[in-house]
Short mmCIF file of C-alpha atoms (C1' of nucleotides) in Angstrom, two decimals:
data_model
loop_
_atom_site.label_atom_id
_atom_site.label_comp_id
_atom_site.label_asym_id
_atom_site.label_seq_id
_atom_site.Cartn_x
_atom_site.Cartn_y
_atom_site.Cartn_z
CA MET A 1 61.71 182.45 62.22
CA GLN A 2 63.26 182.17 58.50
CA ILE A 3 65.58 184.96 57.46
CA LYS A 4 66.91 186.22 54.03
CA SER A 5 69.68 183.62 53.36
CA PRO A 6 72.96 185.45 52.41
CA ASP A 7 74.72 183.73 49.45
CA CYS A 8 77.03 180.85 50.50
CA THR A 9 79.85 182.04 48.17
CA VAL A 10 79.97 185.21 49.87
CA CYS A 11 79.38 183.92 53.59
CA GLN A 12 81.83 185.08 55.88
CA PHE A 13 82.18 181.60 57.35
CA ARG A 14 82.38 179.73 54.06
CA SER A 15 86.13 178.98 54.59
CA MET A 16 85.29 177.27 57.94
CA MET A 17 82.48 175.36 56.42
CA PHE A 18 83.45 174.20 52.91
CA ASP A 19 86.76 174.86 52.11
CA SER A 20 86.88 171.95 49.82
CA LEU A 21 84.02 173.11 47.32
CA SER A 22 84.52 175.01 44.33
CA ARG A 23 82.68 178.29 43.50
CA ASP A 24 80.17 176.37 41.48
CA GLU A 25 79.66 173.78 44.21
CA LEU A 26 79.03 176.39 46.65
CA GLY A 27 76.48 177.76 44.32
CA ARG A 28 74.65 174.32 44.14
CA LEU A 29 74.47 174.26 47.87
CA ASN A 30 73.40 177.45 48.08
CA THR A 31 69.96 176.51 46.46
CA CYS A 32 69.37 173.80 49.04
CA LYS A 33 69.95 175.52 52.08
CA SER A 34 67.87 177.89 54.39
CA GLN A 35 68.98 179.97 57.36
CA HIS A 36 66.68 180.42 60.41
CA LEU A 37 66.80 182.31 63.98
CA PHE A 38 66.08 180.57 67.22
CA GLY A 39 65.55 182.33 70.37
CA LYS A 40 66.98 180.96 73.55
CA GLY A 41 65.06 178.07 74.64
CA GLU A 42 63.47 177.32 71.33
CA LEU A 43 63.45 173.75 70.09
CA ILE A 44 65.22 173.40 66.72
CA VAL A 45 64.68 169.72 66.20
CA ARG A 46 62.72 167.26 67.88
CA GLU A 47 63.97 163.61 68.80
CA GLY A 48 62.44 161.21 66.44
CA SER A 49 61.67 163.41 63.55
CA ALA A 50 62.74 162.81 60.17
CA ILE A 51 66.36 163.96 59.24
CA GLN A 52 66.15 166.17 56.44
CA ALA A 53 69.01 168.38 56.68
CA ILE A 54 72.36 168.95 58.26
CA ILE A 55 72.51 171.83 60.74
CA TYR A 56 75.38 174.24 60.74
CA LEU A 57 75.59 176.72 63.71
CA HIS A 58 76.28 180.22 62.57
CA LYS A 59 75.97 182.05 65.64
CA GLY A 60 74.83 181.29 69.08
CA LEU A 61 74.75 178.24 71.38
CA ILE A 62 72.74 174.98 71.16
CA LYS A 63 72.33 171.92 73.01
CA LEU A 64 71.98 168.25 71.73
CA HIS A 65 69.83 166.39 74.25
CA LYS A 66 67.74 163.30 74.86
CA THR A 67 64.79 162.24 76.85
CA THR A 68 64.84 158.95 79.01
CA SER A 69 62.11 156.53 79.31
CA ASP A 70 61.21 158.00 82.76
CA GLY A 71 61.06 161.32 81.59
CA ARG A 72 64.48 162.87 82.57
CA SER A 73 66.57 164.60 80.11
CA GLN A 74 70.25 164.27 79.40
CA ILE A 75 72.38 166.66 77.53
CA ILE A 76 74.82 165.18 75.16
CA SER A 77 76.77 167.95 74.14
CA ILE A 78 76.98 171.74 73.63
CA ALA A 79 77.71 173.05 70.11
CA ARG A 80 79.61 176.20 69.41
CA PRO A 81 79.38 178.33 66.21
CA PHE A 82 80.90 176.89 63.12
CA ASP A 83 79.93 173.26 64.33
CA PHE A 84 78.13 170.90 62.27
CA VAL A 85 75.54 169.48 64.38
CA GLY A 86 73.97 166.12 64.16
CA LEU A 87 76.41 164.67 61.81
CA LEU A 88 76.46 161.76 64.06
CA SER A 89 73.26 160.25 63.20
CA VAL A 90 72.49 161.94 59.73
CA PHE A 91 74.10 159.31 57.71
CA SER A 92 73.26 156.40 59.83
CA ASN A 93 69.53 156.86 60.49
CA ASP A 94 66.42 158.29 59.19
CA LEU A 95 65.34 159.75 62.34
CA TYR A 96 67.04 162.17 64.62
CA ARG A 97 68.33 160.45 67.81
CA TYR A 98 68.66 163.64 69.69
CA SER A 99 66.51 166.80 70.12
CA ILE A 100 68.32 170.23 69.49
CA THR A 101 67.54 173.32 71.24
CA ALA A 102 69.02 176.85 71.32
CA ILE A 103 70.46 177.83 74.72
CA GLU A 104 71.29 181.32 73.37
CA ASP A 105 69.87 183.30 70.55
CA SER A 106 71.11 181.26 67.84
CA SER A 107 71.29 181.62 63.74
CA VAL A 108 71.31 178.28 62.25
CA CYS A 109 71.86 177.06 58.50
CA PHE A 110 69.97 173.95 57.43
CA ILE A 111 71.76 172.17 54.30
CA ASN A 112 69.66 169.69 52.65
CA LYS A 113 70.90 166.03 53.37
CA ASP A 114 70.43 164.95 49.64
CA CYS A 115 72.50 167.91 48.62
CA ILE A 116 75.52 166.85 51.07
CA HIS A 117 74.98 163.26 49.84
CA HIS A 118 75.43 164.47 46.22
CA GLU A 119 78.61 166.52 47.10
CA ILE A 120 80.14 163.85 49.12
CA LEU A 121 79.43 161.48 45.92
CA ASN A 122 81.30 163.77 43.57
CA ASN A 123 83.89 165.67 45.48
CA GLY A 124 86.33 163.36 47.42
CA LYS A 125 87.97 166.24 49.12
CA PHE A 126 84.71 167.36 50.67
CA ALA A 127 83.96 163.87 51.75
CA LEU A 128 87.24 163.59 53.54
CA ASP A 129 86.51 167.07 55.05
CA ILE A 130 83.21 165.70 56.48
CA ILE A 131 84.92 162.52 57.70
CA ARG A 132 87.46 164.40 59.60
CA ARG A 133 84.72 166.81 61.22
CA MET A 134 82.55 163.90 62.08
CA SER A 135 85.63 161.93 63.72
CA GLN A 136 86.48 165.10 65.56
CA ALA A 137 83.24 165.62 66.93
CA THR A 138 82.64 162.25 68.09
CA ASP A 139 86.32 161.98 69.65
CA ASP A 140 85.35 165.21 71.50
CA VAL A 141 81.88 163.78 72.75
CA LEU A 142 83.52 160.55 73.95
CA GLN A 143 86.39 162.07 75.42
CA ALA A 144 84.19 164.36 77.49
CA LYS A 145 81.92 161.62 78.77
CA PHE A 146 85.00 159.39 79.51
CA SER A 147 86.75 161.97 81.45
CA LEU A 148 83.52 162.93 83.50
CA SER A 149 82.73 159.22 84.53
CA MET A 150 86.13 159.14 86.41
CA LYS A 151 85.55 162.21 88.45
CA HIS A 152 83.57 163.09 91.51
CA LEU A 153 80.97 165.56 91.57
CA ARG A 154 83.30 168.49 92.55
CA GLY A 155 85.81 167.51 89.74
CA ARG A 156 82.89 167.47 87.27
CA ILE A 157 81.68 171.04 88.26
CA ALA A 158 85.31 172.39 87.99
CA HIS A 159 85.51 170.74 84.85
CA ILE A 160 82.49 172.08 83.27
CA LEU A 161 83.23 175.75 84.64
CA LEU A 162 86.69 175.84 83.25
CA ASP A 163 85.17 174.30 79.95
CA PHE A 164 82.74 177.36 79.72
CA ALA A 165 85.59 179.84 80.51
CA GLU A 166 88.10 178.44 78.30
CA ASN A 167 86.31 176.79 75.31
CA ILE A 168 83.25 178.79 74.86
CA TYR A 169 83.56 182.33 76.17
CA ASN A 170 87.54 182.78 76.58
CA THR A 171 87.05 184.75 79.64
CA LEU A 172 86.92 184.04 83.35
CA ALA A 173 83.82 186.04 83.76
CA PHE A 174 80.69 184.96 81.81
CA ASP A 175 76.87 184.45 82.15
CA LEU A 176 75.98 180.79 82.37
CA PRO A 177 73.84 180.11 79.41
CA VAL A 178 72.21 177.12 81.10
CA SER A 179 70.18 176.63 84.30
CA ARG A 180 71.47 174.69 87.28
CA LYS A 181 69.30 171.81 86.43
CA GLU A 182 70.58 171.77 82.70
CA ILE A 183 74.22 171.82 84.06
CA SER A 184 73.09 168.62 86.06
CA GLU A 185 71.87 166.91 83.06
CA LEU A 186 75.17 167.76 81.21
CA ILE A 187 77.51 166.36 83.75
CA ASP A 188 75.14 163.40 85.04
CA MET A 189 74.30 164.60 88.74
CA ARG A 190 71.21 166.34 90.54
CA PRO A 191 70.54 169.77 90.56
CA GLU A 192 70.52 169.96 94.22
CA ASN A 193 74.22 168.87 94.16
CA VAL A 194 75.26 171.45 91.32
CA ILE A 195 74.01 174.10 93.55
CA ARG A 196 75.47 172.62 96.64
CA ILE A 197 79.05 172.58 95.00
CA LEU A 198 78.85 175.84 93.42
CA SER A 199 78.05 177.34 96.85
CA GLU A 200 80.98 175.48 98.32
CA PHE A 201 83.21 176.94 95.57
CA ARG A 202 81.81 180.44 96.43
CA LYS A 203 82.34 179.88 100.02
CA ASP A 204 85.87 178.99 99.51
CA GLY A 205 86.56 182.00 97.25
CA ILE A 206 87.25 180.19 94.08
CA ILE A 207 84.36 181.61 92.26
CA ARG A 208 81.75 184.47 92.66
CA ILE A 209 78.33 184.01 91.88
CA ASN A 210 75.75 186.52 90.70
CA GLY A 211 72.55 184.83 89.51
CA PRO A 212 73.79 183.50 86.14
CA GLU A 213 77.01 185.40 86.28
CA ILE A 214 80.05 183.21 87.19
CA VAL A 215 83.49 184.93 87.66
CA ILE A 216 86.47 182.39 88.27
CA LEU A 217 88.76 183.68 91.00
CA LYS A 218 91.19 181.04 91.08
CA PRO A 219 91.45 179.30 88.01
CA GLU A 220 94.44 177.20 89.07
CA LEU A 221 92.57 175.78 91.97
CA LEU A 222 89.90 174.74 89.87
CA ARG A 223 92.21 173.15 87.49
CA GLN A 224 93.72 171.35 90.38
CA ILE A 225 90.32 170.08 91.42
CA SER A 226 89.09 169.02 88.01
CA ASP A 227 92.32 166.91 87.44
CA ALA A 228 92.22 165.44 90.75
CA GLY A 229 88.96 163.93 89.87
CA MET B 1 101.73 136.62 63.66
CA GLN B 2 101.53 137.56 60.11
CA ILE B 3 99.84 135.11 57.81
CA LYS B 4 99.45 134.74 54.05
CA SER B 5 97.26 137.35 53.01
CA PRO B 6 94.33 136.12 50.94
CA ASP B 7 93.40 138.21 47.93
CA CYS B 8 90.67 141.02 48.90
CA THR B 9 89.06 140.34 45.33
CA VAL B 10 88.20 136.78 46.28
CA CYS B 11 87.89 137.58 50.29
CA GLN B 12 84.61 135.94 51.52
CA PHE B 13 83.94 138.89 53.44
CA ARG B 14 84.48 141.20 50.49
CA SER B 15 80.84 142.15 50.20
CA MET B 16 80.66 143.12 53.85
CA MET B 17 83.63 145.39 53.63
CA PHE B 18 83.88 147.23 50.19
CA ASP B 19 80.76 146.84 48.29
CA SER B 20 81.34 149.96 46.42
CA LEU B 21 84.69 149.17 45.19
CA SER B 22 85.36 148.00 41.65
CA ARG B 23 87.38 145.13 41.16
CA ASP B 24 90.31 147.47 39.88
CA GLU B 25 90.15 149.39 43.28
CA LEU B 26 89.87 146.36 45.47
CA GLY B 27 93.23 145.20 43.63
CA ARG B 28 94.82 148.24 44.62
CA LEU B 29 93.64 148.19 48.23
CA ASN B 30 95.01 144.48 48.20
CA THR B 31 98.47 145.89 47.91
CA CYS B 32 98.22 147.73 50.97
CA LYS B 33 97.05 145.43 53.48
CA SER B 34 98.04 142.63 55.63
CA GLN B 35 96.50 140.14 57.74
CA HIS B 36 97.67 139.02 61.22
CA LEU B 37 96.43 136.52 63.94
CA PHE B 38 96.40 137.52 67.53
CA GLY B 39 95.82 135.17 70.36
CA LYS B 40 93.45 135.94 73.37
CA GLY B 41 94.77 138.72 75.44
CA GLU B 42 97.37 139.67 72.89
CA LEU B 43 97.76 143.58 72.30
CA ILE B 44 96.97 144.57 68.87
CA VAL B 45 97.44 148.29 68.93
CA ARG B 46 98.82 150.42 71.97
CA GLU B 47 97.05 153.78 72.90
CA GLY B 48 99.33 156.54 71.73
CA SER B 49 101.17 154.90 68.87
CA ALA B 50 100.88 156.36 65.33
CA ILE B 51 98.01 155.54 63.29
CA GLN B 52 99.05 153.72 60.34
CA ALA B 53 96.04 151.68 59.37
CA ILE B 54 92.20 150.70 59.82
CA ILE B 55 91.64 147.62 61.31
CA TYR B 56 89.04 145.20 59.96
CA LEU B 57 88.07 142.23 62.45
CA HIS B 58 87.82 139.14 60.53
CA LYS B 59 87.30 136.79 62.98
CA GLY B 60 87.40 136.66 66.81
CA LEU B 61 86.53 139.26 69.24
CA ILE B 62 88.49 142.44 70.31
CA LYS B 63 87.94 145.29 72.76
CA LEU B 64 88.75 149.22 72.69
CA HIS B 65 90.18 150.30 75.98
CA LYS B 66 91.86 153.36 77.62
CA THR B 67 94.08 153.53 80.46
CA THR B 68 93.27 156.53 82.98
CA SER B 69 95.75 158.72 84.54
CA ASP B 70 95.63 156.69 87.75
CA GLY B 71 96.36 153.49 86.16
CA ARG B 72 93.02 151.93 85.88
CA SER B 73 91.45 150.71 82.75
CA GLN B 74 87.97 151.37 80.84
CA ILE B 75 86.59 149.55 77.91
CA ILE B 76 85.12 151.52 75.34
CA SER B 77 83.48 149.02 73.36
CA ILE B 78 83.75 145.41 72.16
CA ALA B 79 83.98 144.80 68.50
CA ARG B 80 82.53 141.94 66.42
CA PRO B 81 83.52 140.40 62.95
CA PHE B 82 83.17 142.46 59.95
CA ASP B 83 83.34 145.65 62.07
CA PHE B 84 85.97 148.27 61.31
CA VAL B 85 87.71 149.18 64.42
CA GLY B 86 89.14 152.63 65.08
CA LEU B 87 87.39 154.53 62.44
CA LEU B 88 86.62 157.02 65.15
CA SER B 89 89.95 158.68 65.50
CA VAL B 90 91.71 157.42 62.40
CA PHE B 91 90.60 160.50 60.45
CA SER B 92 91.05 163.09 63.24
CA ASN B 93 94.17 162.23 64.95
CA ASP B 94 97.69 161.19 64.01
CA LEU B 95 97.69 158.77 67.29
CA TYR B 96 95.38 156.10 68.42
CA ARG B 97 93.29 157.38 71.43
CA TYR B 98 92.50 153.89 72.50
CA SER B 99 94.48 150.63 72.84
CA ILE B 100 92.95 147.61 71.06
CA THR B 101 93.38 143.88 72.60
CA ALA B 102 92.21 140.33 71.43
CA ILE B 103 89.78 138.97 73.77
CA GLU B 104 89.26 135.87 71.91
CA ASP B 105 91.80 134.46 69.15
CA SER B 106 91.35 136.84 66.37
CA SER B 107 92.07 137.35 62.79
CA VAL B 108 92.73 141.14 61.83
CA CYS B 109 93.22 143.01 58.66
CA PHE B 110 95.07 146.17 58.78
CA ILE B 111 94.49 148.28 55.87
CA ASN B 112 96.69 151.14 55.11
CA LYS B 113 95.37 154.54 56.14
CA ASP B 114 96.91 156.40 53.13
CA CYS B 115 95.17 153.72 50.70
CA ILE B 116 91.90 154.40 52.37
CA HIS B 117 92.30 158.21 52.05
CA HIS B 118 93.18 157.70 48.38
CA GLU B 119 90.12 155.60 47.59
CA ILE B 120 87.78 158.11 49.56
CA LEU B 121 89.21 160.89 47.45
CA ASN B 122 88.34 159.04 44.17
CA ASN B 123 85.34 157.11 44.97
CA GLY B 124 82.30 158.80 46.41
CA LYS B 125 80.24 155.73 46.98
CA PHE B 126 82.96 154.34 49.03
CA ALA B 127 83.29 157.51 50.88
CA LEU B 128 79.61 157.41 51.79
CA ASP B 129 79.80 153.83 52.92
CA ILE B 130 82.64 154.74 55.39
CA ILE B 131 80.71 157.52 56.61
CA ARG B 132 77.68 155.40 57.29
CA ARG B 133 79.68 152.90 58.99
CA MET B 134 81.44 155.46 61.04
CA SER B 135 78.07 157.03 62.09
CA GLN B 136 76.84 153.76 62.81
CA ALA B 137 79.66 152.66 65.35
CA THR B 138 79.58 155.85 66.90
CA ASP B 139 75.99 156.12 67.55
CA ASP B 140 76.17 152.48 68.92
CA VAL B 141 78.86 153.34 71.61
CA LEU B 142 77.12 156.49 72.63
CA GLN B 143 73.82 154.89 72.93
CA ALA B 144 75.21 152.09 75.00
CA LYS B 145 77.19 154.49 77.40
CA PHE B 146 74.00 156.58 77.57
CA SER B 147 71.78 153.71 78.43
CA LEU B 148 74.41 152.56 81.07
CA SER B 149 74.83 155.72 82.90
CA MET B 150 71.03 155.60 83.56
CA LYS B 151 71.13 151.85 85.03
CA HIS B 152 71.96 150.83 88.44
CA LEU B 153 74.41 148.03 88.99
CA ARG B 154 72.11 145.18 88.75
CA GLY B 155 70.48 146.89 85.38
CA ARG B 156 74.02 147.07 84.07
CA ILE B 157 74.74 143.54 84.46
CA ALA B 158 71.60 142.29 83.06
CA HIS B 159 72.09 144.55 80.20
CA ILE B 160 75.64 143.06 79.46
CA LEU B 161 74.46 139.64 79.71
CA LEU B 162 71.62 140.11 77.23
CA ASP B 163 74.08 141.92 74.92
CA PHE B 164 76.33 138.81 74.83
CA ALA B 165 73.55 136.41 74.42
CA GLU B 166 71.67 138.28 71.72
CA ASN B 167 74.31 140.47 69.96
CA ILE B 168 77.35 138.58 70.09
CA TYR B 169 76.83 134.56 70.76
CA ASN B 170 72.91 134.34 69.53
CA THR B 171 72.47 131.80 72.27
CA LEU B 172 71.48 131.84 75.91
CA ALA B 173 74.41 129.67 76.94
CA PHE B 174 77.99 130.97 76.17
CA ASP B 175 81.25 131.37 77.71
CA LEU B 176 82.16 134.79 79.00
CA PRO B 177 85.22 135.99 76.84
CA VAL B 178 86.14 138.64 79.35
CA SER B 179 87.10 138.44 83.24
CA ARG B 180 84.95 139.76 85.90
CA LYS B 181 87.38 142.64 86.15
CA GLU B 182 86.98 143.43 82.25
CA ILE B 183 83.28 143.21 82.71
CA SER B 184 83.66 145.96 85.46
CA GLU B 185 85.58 148.05 83.31
CA LEU B 186 83.31 147.84 80.50
CA ILE B 187 80.17 148.97 82.59
CA ASP B 188 81.90 151.15 84.89
CA MET B 189 81.83 149.43 88.39
CA ARG B 190 83.96 147.49 90.77
CA PRO B 191 84.94 143.81 90.13
CA GLU B 192 83.67 142.92 93.59
CA ASN B 193 80.06 143.96 92.63
CA VAL B 194 80.32 142.26 89.40
CA ILE B 195 80.79 139.13 91.43
CA ARG B 196 78.35 139.78 93.88
CA ILE B 197 75.29 140.67 91.47
CA LEU B 198 76.22 137.54 89.21
CA SER B 199 76.05 135.56 92.41
CA GLU B 200 72.59 137.25 93.33
CA PHE B 201 71.27 136.42 89.91
CA ARG B 202 72.44 132.71 90.29
CA LYS B 203 70.77 132.59 93.86
CA ASP B 204 67.61 134.01 92.16
CA GLY B 205 67.76 131.21 89.65
CA ILE B 206 67.94 133.72 86.90
CA ILE B 207 71.38 132.29 85.46
CA ARG B 208 73.58 129.42 85.83
CA ILE B 209 77.37 129.87 86.38
CA ASN B 210 80.27 127.45 85.81
CA GLY B 211 83.48 129.41 85.58
CA PRO B 212 83.19 131.41 82.41
CA GLU B 213 80.06 129.69 81.18
CA ILE B 214 77.10 131.45 81.65
CA VAL B 215 73.46 130.11 81.02
CA ILE B 216 70.67 132.44 81.11
CA LEU B 217 67.69 130.56 82.63
CA LYS B 218 65.10 133.62 82.56
CA PRO B 219 65.85 136.02 80.00
CA GLU B 220 62.43 137.91 80.29
CA LEU B 221 63.14 138.35 84.02
CA LEU B 222 66.63 139.57 82.99
CA ARG B 223 65.23 141.90 80.28
CA GLN B 224 62.89 143.49 83.12
CA ILE B 225 65.84 144.06 85.22
CA SER B 226 67.84 145.75 82.55
CA ASP B 227 64.95 147.98 81.45
CA ALA B 228 64.03 148.87 85.14
CA GLY B 229 67.51 150.47 85.40
"C1'" DC C 1 46.91 187.21 92.37
"C1'" DG C 2 48.42 182.34 92.47
"C1'" DC C 3 50.34 178.55 90.13
"C1'" DG C 4 54.32 176.05 88.42
"C1'" DG C 5 59.08 175.86 87.71
"C1'" DC C 6 63.65 176.67 89.26
"C1'" DT C 7 66.67 177.59 93.09
"C1'" DT C 8 68.47 177.01 97.80
"C1'" DT C 9 69.63 174.75 102.19
"C1'" DG C 10 69.04 171.06 105.50
"C1'" DA C 11 68.14 165.90 107.21
"C1'" DT C 12 67.91 161.21 105.94
"C1'" DG C 13 68.63 156.88 103.25
"C1'" DT C 14 70.44 154.03 99.67
"C1'" DT C 15 73.86 152.55 96.75
"C1'" DC C 16 78.00 151.47 95.78
"C1'" DA C 17 83.38 151.53 96.53
"C1'" DT C 18 86.62 150.31 99.75
"C1'" DC C 19 88.78 147.52 102.63
"C1'" DA C 20 89.96 143.13 104.40
"C1'" DA C 21 90.71 138.15 104.15
"C1'" DG C 22 90.38 133.80 102.48
"C1'" DT C 23 90.01 130.35 98.31
"C1'" DA C 24 90.83 128.81 93.81
"C1'" DA C 25 93.12 128.85 89.48
"C1'" DA C 26 96.95 129.49 86.79
"C1'" DG C 27 101.36 130.53 85.42
"C1'" DT C 28 107.03 129.81 86.82
"C1'" DG C 29 111.03 128.10 88.01
"C1'" DG C 30 113.50 124.33 90.18
"C1'" DC D 1 105.82 117.06 88.86
"C1'" DC D 2 105.75 119.82 92.86
"C1'" DA D 3 106.58 124.02 95.62
"C1'" DC D 4 106.28 129.03 94.75
"C1'" DT D 5 104.08 133.18 93.20
"C1'" DT D 6 100.84 135.82 91.12
"C1'" DT D 7 96.53 136.90 89.64
"C1'" DA D 8 91.49 136.02 89.45
"C1'" DC D 9 87.59 135.03 92.12
"C1'" DT D 10 84.53 135.30 96.18
"C1'" DT D 11 82.12 136.79 100.58
"C1'" DG D 12 81.44 139.90 104.61
"C1'" DA D 13 82.00 144.39 107.01
"C1'" DT D 14 82.26 149.34 107.05
"C1'" DG D 15 82.13 154.11 105.23
"C1'" DA D 16 81.78 157.69 101.85
"C1'" DA D 17 79.57 159.61 98.28
"C1'" DC D 18 75.55 160.73 96.46
"C1'" DA D 19 70.31 160.61 95.62
"C1'" DT D 20 66.34 161.49 97.60
"C1'" DC D 21 63.10 163.79 100.42
"C1'" DA D 22 61.34 167.88 102.54
"C1'" DA D 23 60.30 172.89 103.15
"C1'" DA D 24 60.85 177.50 102.03
"C1'" DG D 25 61.98 181.57 98.89
"C1'" DC D 26 62.21 183.44 94.38
"C1'" DC D 27 60.70 184.69 89.72
"C1'" DG D 28 57.93 184.86 85.60
"C1'" DC D 29 53.52 184.14 83.50
"C1'" DG D 30 48.71 183.54 82.59
#
DNA sequence: CGCGGCTTTGATGTTCATCAAGTAAAGTGG
DNA sequence: CCACTTTACTTGATGAACATCAAAGCCGCG
């Protein structure tokens, strides 16, 4: 669903996006963007389709994911508001290498790829900004995958629970926006084992579970399990 | 060992590096670079040290690697000549997140980070070039790790052998530049299993082994094993 | 209602890490 | 140049971690 696009020059998130652009430049960008709403579960970008725009997440939560040859799915990362998404392949490829799907109701800004190109060519400060963001995003993904590959299943679950609590919701009680199956795709294991280990944590009094609701009762212990691997 | 730095403006690899720079700009870069030789096994950059330069691999082969909390090591990627290395964290961090070590005798160009910054700020075309390279490098690493995580051990070994043959040496007969242990760190398994599976492949007549020398006798079969996972 | 997908728990099997032990190769000091 | 140490390589045996299989309950949806 496309909605009325507010003016970038007065966008409340402007400073987080385009600090380095002048009012004029922002005005130009304003003419080549469009804002859309996506409901939970709705597909935003299909893997393999042509890249036309950079995606800026305004509100909500989205996942980058990929389907394997044998039909299974893997989640590359989860993006939070104010993240640019898909910076990774936008400049090196013509086709998206990942699908993007909303995992909560989300508001998304599409900024035409050519416009971004144009601004990069003409504004070095903006270019440097984009580069910094790309580096950061990449580092984060690699760091996460690296750290996961060193951990046993219990450590991975502990890690992902703390991640949701600390980096996404900023509270020890939250509703999981993803199914057990999706968690398994995010941290590279089977759904059965996600459930099994969550149950163990529940029995051990480390967390409380109510359907999608998770309450972390012993964050220190969870941290310990995550660090131990 | 530092060697006489040839002039960038006449560097034979210039076009692969800095297509988008004018003669003047190349001249400026020339003043803030230095070229060094590293022997096989020599450390080029230590993880955690301050980032002062971008590294351009002129000749040889180098690895990016990382040490875990429990003292083990993991190889992130292997870089070939003409690759920029460490673009990943150069712009988002003050410290190197990975170590870099020569795995063959290598010639390396250090280009001061501030100079690169300066050129990016003043030359949009160069900025776009850098962004493209970063994207490509990142995509490749993620793609490789993604594909590995889907495979069983035999598939990983098959994959890495084909990678050396097709993407690095362009021949079915080559000397492995890395030890069995390093292979295990690159594809996330144990050295014992690297050896075991190489032996199996040898017994099955898929490859021939002579110490470090590998000859791939049945590339199609190897491809099949790699694809099957 | 009934179908399909997600969830949950238990039982079984496979893959792989770990342990152990021995050989070869490569560097080190006398 | 040879004893000595260390590091890499190799093979086999064992066990742990995890995937797979099976079956039953749940929920949303046409």
